[in-house]
Amino acid sequence: MEPARMTKEEEVAFLRRRRSRNIGMIVVLIALVIIFYLITMAKLTSSVS
Amino acid sequence: MSDLIDRGATAPLAISADWSELRDWFALLKPRVMTLVVFTGLVGMLVAPGHIHPVLGAAAIFCIALGAGAAGCINMWYDRDIDAVMRRTARRPIPAGRIAPEAALSFGVILSGLSVMLMGLATNWAAGAWLAGSILFYVFIYTMWLKRRTPQNIVIGGAAGAFPPIIGWVAVTGSVDVLPLILFAIVFAWTPPHFWSLSLWAHDDYQRAGVPMLPVVSGAKETRRQIMLYTLVLAPLGLLPTLLGLAGWVYGAFAISLGAGFLFHALRVLAEPQDRKGVSLIGDVAARNAFRFSLLHLAGLFSALAIDHWLSALGIIS
């Protein structure tokens, strides 16, 4: 049996959601890298001073 | 860059992002509740003795917000059945079917772990443990155990919202002291009159969902009495930092004014024109005002403490 195909409208909606999710993921991952970097630098400068 | 969809004979269509889903994920974190915990946590941090690197302080506040949001997310996962029948919450992402319950649970658990780990790394593991404790308390003690079982749900469960000043303080000092415990007690005693004022005029939803809020179980009359009793406890508690010499007269003056203001509103709730069961005859005007004032009360009290602390640190007041 062939899997049910999405209509064009459903496919567009699906792709729009997937796109926003991907962008959100990238932003969160970059933010985490920045946060961990800043925390590490702050810890280092705190322990030096 | 954009995804393209082949539309047969026509040119491929560029797909723009749909941000409504990300807004739904953010809504799972209960951003409005976050504001309160961030503010009280920040004040706990500001009045703590010692110094914290501003970046680490900001990270600690971020962790408190993240932890509170994660707990709220797990709460929404667990309460999805009652959220669906309450008018106020039926449009939330899970009951509305926009986010799968399992995905929301995973999101909440991952964020909980992340917030605790980040707090431990950025400040100290004692603060991480307090944050973990507050999340666990909110999820297991309030959400899963008390909320559907007892009208005292708000009283004991309110402790979860009272942890942030302690967490903020511990993030700076690494240990607990008398002042953060008093701040905990203030938020703890503030929570019941705050929520019961709200539930006096919004209890239909709770009744429909079978949540045993005090007005549903014991009636409006008893709720009015309890609001008064807790406000009588709250007013002197607010003054305690000054009485114990942990805050100056500027804070004391605010505490007296705000405490008296809350007592005035609680008295109006008690004396509001009502029928024999205590149901308001004038649309719960007094309860609505008391609810609004309770927000001002807590914000004013904590702001005054921070201002008093700064004035004292600058040597303007002793």
Tab-separated table of C-alpha atoms in Angstrom, chain B residues 161-318:
chain	number	residue	atom	x	y	z
B	161	GLY	CA	7.358	30.093	43.946
B	162	ALA	CA	9.083	31.267	47.116
B	163	PHE	CA	12.414	29.547	46.420
B	164	PRO	CA	13.935	32.068	43.932
B	165	PRO	CA	15.170	34.631	46.541
B	166	ILE	CA	16.990	31.774	48.299
B	167	ILE	CA	18.430	30.515	45.018
B	168	GLY	CA	19.623	34.023	44.106
B	169	TRP	CA	21.234	34.464	47.511
B	170	VAL	CA	22.910	31.029	47.451
B	171	ALA	CA	24.231	31.724	43.930
B	172	VAL	CA	26.271	34.563	45.463
B	173	THR	CA	27.172	33.228	48.908
B	174	GLY	CA	27.013	29.438	48.577
B	175	SER	CA	24.891	29.132	51.717
B	176	VAL	CA	21.529	30.143	53.216
B	177	ASP	CA	21.056	32.870	55.821
B	178	VAL	CA	18.219	34.485	57.785
B	179	LEU	CA	17.268	37.193	55.231
B	180	PRO	CA	16.621	34.841	52.287
B	181	LEU	CA	14.558	32.640	54.606
B	182	ILE	CA	12.462	35.676	55.563
B	183	LEU	CA	12.049	36.535	51.860
B	184	PHE	CA	10.944	32.943	51.297
B	185	ALA	CA	8.408	33.311	54.124
B	186	ILE	CA	7.108	36.593	52.672
B	187	VAL	CA	6.430	35.072	49.221
B	188	PHE	CA	5.044	31.940	50.908
B	189	ALA	CA	2.532	33.967	52.993
B	190	TRP	CA	1.755	36.261	50.037
B	191	THR	CA	0.785	33.460	47.654
B	192	PRO	CA	-2.535	32.330	49.277
B	193	PRO	CA	-4.206	35.774	49.506
B	194	HIS	CA	-2.935	36.546	46.002
B	195	PHE	CA	-4.372	33.391	44.410
B	196	TRP	CA	-7.523	33.236	46.511
B	197	SER	CA	-8.356	36.818	45.498
B	198	LEU	CA	-8.116	35.653	41.901
B	199	SER	CA	-10.053	32.451	42.528
B	200	LEU	CA	-12.923	34.353	44.196
B	201	TRP	CA	-13.908	35.769	40.815
B	202	ALA	CA	-12.503	33.041	38.555
B	203	HIS	CA	-13.534	29.857	40.362
B	204	ASP	CA	-16.041	28.654	37.746
B	205	ASP	CA	-13.178	27.251	35.696
B	206	TYR	CA	-11.710	25.383	38.672
B	207	GLN	CA	-15.141	24.004	39.561
B	208	ARG	CA	-15.627	22.718	36.003
B	209	ALA	CA	-12.198	21.053	36.093
B	210	GLY	CA	-12.712	19.611	39.587
B	211	VAL	CA	-9.720	21.415	41.059
B	212	PRO	CA	-10.399	21.846	44.787
B	213	MET	CA	-9.602	25.545	45.091
B	214	LEU	CA	-10.725	27.017	48.412
B	215	PRO	CA	-13.801	28.907	47.070
B	216	VAL	CA	-14.956	25.694	45.350
B	217	VAL	CA	-14.559	23.486	48.439
B	218	SER	CA	-15.195	25.807	51.382
B	219	GLY	CA	-17.131	28.626	49.754
B	220	ALA	CA	-16.507	32.306	49.201
B	221	LYS	CA	-17.176	33.306	52.815
B	222	GLU	CA	-14.414	31.078	54.187
B	223	THR	CA	-12.072	32.213	51.383
B	224	ARG	CA	-12.597	35.853	52.389
B	225	ARG	CA	-11.765	34.948	56.000
B	226	GLN	CA	-8.623	33.042	54.951
B	227	ILE	CA	-7.440	35.950	52.782
B	228	MET	CA	-7.714	38.179	55.856
B	229	LEU	CA	-5.869	35.680	58.086
B	230	TYR	CA	-2.948	35.250	55.693
B	231	THR	CA	-2.694	39.006	55.166
B	232	LEU	CA	-2.526	39.413	58.950
B	233	VAL	CA	0.465	37.044	58.906
B	234	LEU	CA	2.021	38.675	55.843
B	235	ALA	CA	2.035	42.279	57.089
B	236	PRO	CA	4.334	41.740	60.107
B	237	LEU	CA	6.449	39.260	58.119
B	238	GLY	CA	7.176	42.037	55.630
B	239	LEU	CA	8.469	44.209	58.456
B	240	LEU	CA	10.716	41.506	59.908
B	241	PRO	CA	13.914	42.407	57.937
B	242	THR	CA	13.856	45.908	59.483
B	243	LEU	CA	12.944	44.647	62.965
B	244	LEU	CA	15.875	42.206	62.862
B	245	GLY	CA	18.270	44.860	61.580
B	246	LEU	CA	18.674	43.168	58.198
B	247	ALA	CA	17.212	46.143	56.310
B	248	GLY	CA	16.962	49.878	57.002
B	249	TRP	CA	14.136	52.315	57.612
B	250	VAL	CA	13.510	52.984	53.916
B	251	TYR	CA	12.496	49.363	53.470
B	252	GLY	CA	10.642	49.509	56.806
B	253	ALA	CA	8.568	52.488	55.663
B	254	PHE	CA	7.617	50.676	52.454
B	255	ALA	CA	6.841	47.478	54.359
B	256	ILE	CA	4.503	49.330	56.735
B	257	SER	CA	2.721	51.171	53.903
B	258	LEU	CA	2.376	48.131	51.655
B	259	GLY	CA	1.368	45.850	54.537
B	260	ALA	CA	-1.282	48.364	55.636
B	261	GLY	CA	-2.465	48.659	52.027
B	262	PHE	CA	-2.855	44.903	51.674
B	263	LEU	CA	-4.692	44.718	55.014
B	264	PHE	CA	-7.043	47.463	53.820
B	265	HIS	CA	-7.806	45.504	50.646
B	266	ALA	CA	-8.255	42.253	52.594
B	267	LEU	CA	-10.703	44.051	54.899
B	268	ARG	CA	-12.642	45.296	51.878
B	269	VAL	CA	-12.770	41.726	50.530
B	270	LEU	CA	-14.100	40.578	53.895
B	271	ALA	CA	-16.683	43.353	54.134
B	272	GLU	CA	-17.785	43.360	50.496
B	273	PRO	CA	-21.593	43.250	50.023
B	274	GLN	CA	-22.320	39.515	49.699
B	275	ASP	CA	-25.068	36.949	49.989
B	276	ARG	CA	-25.313	34.338	52.790
B	277	LYS	CA	-22.747	32.110	51.074
B	278	GLY	CA	-20.287	34.964	50.714
B	279	VAL	CA	-20.784	35.410	46.967
B	280	SER	CA	-20.226	39.037	45.998
B	281	LEU	CA	-23.240	41.121	45.033
B	282	ILE	CA	-21.125	43.710	43.218
B	283	GLY	CA	-19.008	41.591	40.878
B	284	ASP	CA	-16.100	40.895	43.254
B	285	VAL	CA	-14.739	44.414	42.900
B	286	ALA	CA	-12.828	44.145	46.182
B	287	ALA	CA	-11.239	40.795	45.253
B	288	ARG	CA	-10.134	42.132	41.874
B	289	ASN	CA	-8.582	45.159	43.566
B	290	ALA	CA	-6.916	42.967	46.190
B	291	PHE	CA	-5.454	40.765	43.450
B	292	ARG	CA	-4.027	43.794	41.616
B	293	PHE	CA	-2.699	45.259	44.840
B	294	SER	CA	-1.027	41.972	45.782
B	295	LEU	CA	1.139	42.239	42.646
B	296	LEU	CA	2.074	45.801	43.550
B	297	HIS	CA	2.713	44.720	47.140
B	298	LEU	CA	5.286	42.066	46.293
B	299	ALA	CA	6.981	44.125	43.596
B	300	GLY	CA	7.105	47.146	45.914
B	301	LEU	CA	8.426	45.189	48.876
B	302	PHE	CA	11.252	43.537	46.941
B	303	SER	CA	12.123	46.753	45.075
B	304	ALA	CA	12.249	48.617	48.388
B	305	LEU	CA	14.603	45.995	49.800
B	306	ALA	CA	16.963	46.362	46.842
B	307	ILE	CA	16.846	50.192	47.037
B	308	ASP	CA	17.404	50.108	50.793
B	309	HIS	CA	20.374	47.815	50.274
B	310	TRP	CA	21.917	50.165	47.674
B	311	LEU	CA	21.370	53.249	49.832
B	312	SER	CA	22.988	51.452	52.719
B	313	ALA	CA	25.920	50.280	50.560
B	314	LEU	CA	26.443	53.861	49.344
B	315	GLY	CA	26.432	55.071	52.943
B	316	ILE	CA	23.360	57.264	52.396
B	317	ILE	CA	21.455	55.475	55.161
B	318	SER	CA	22.862	53.415	58.020
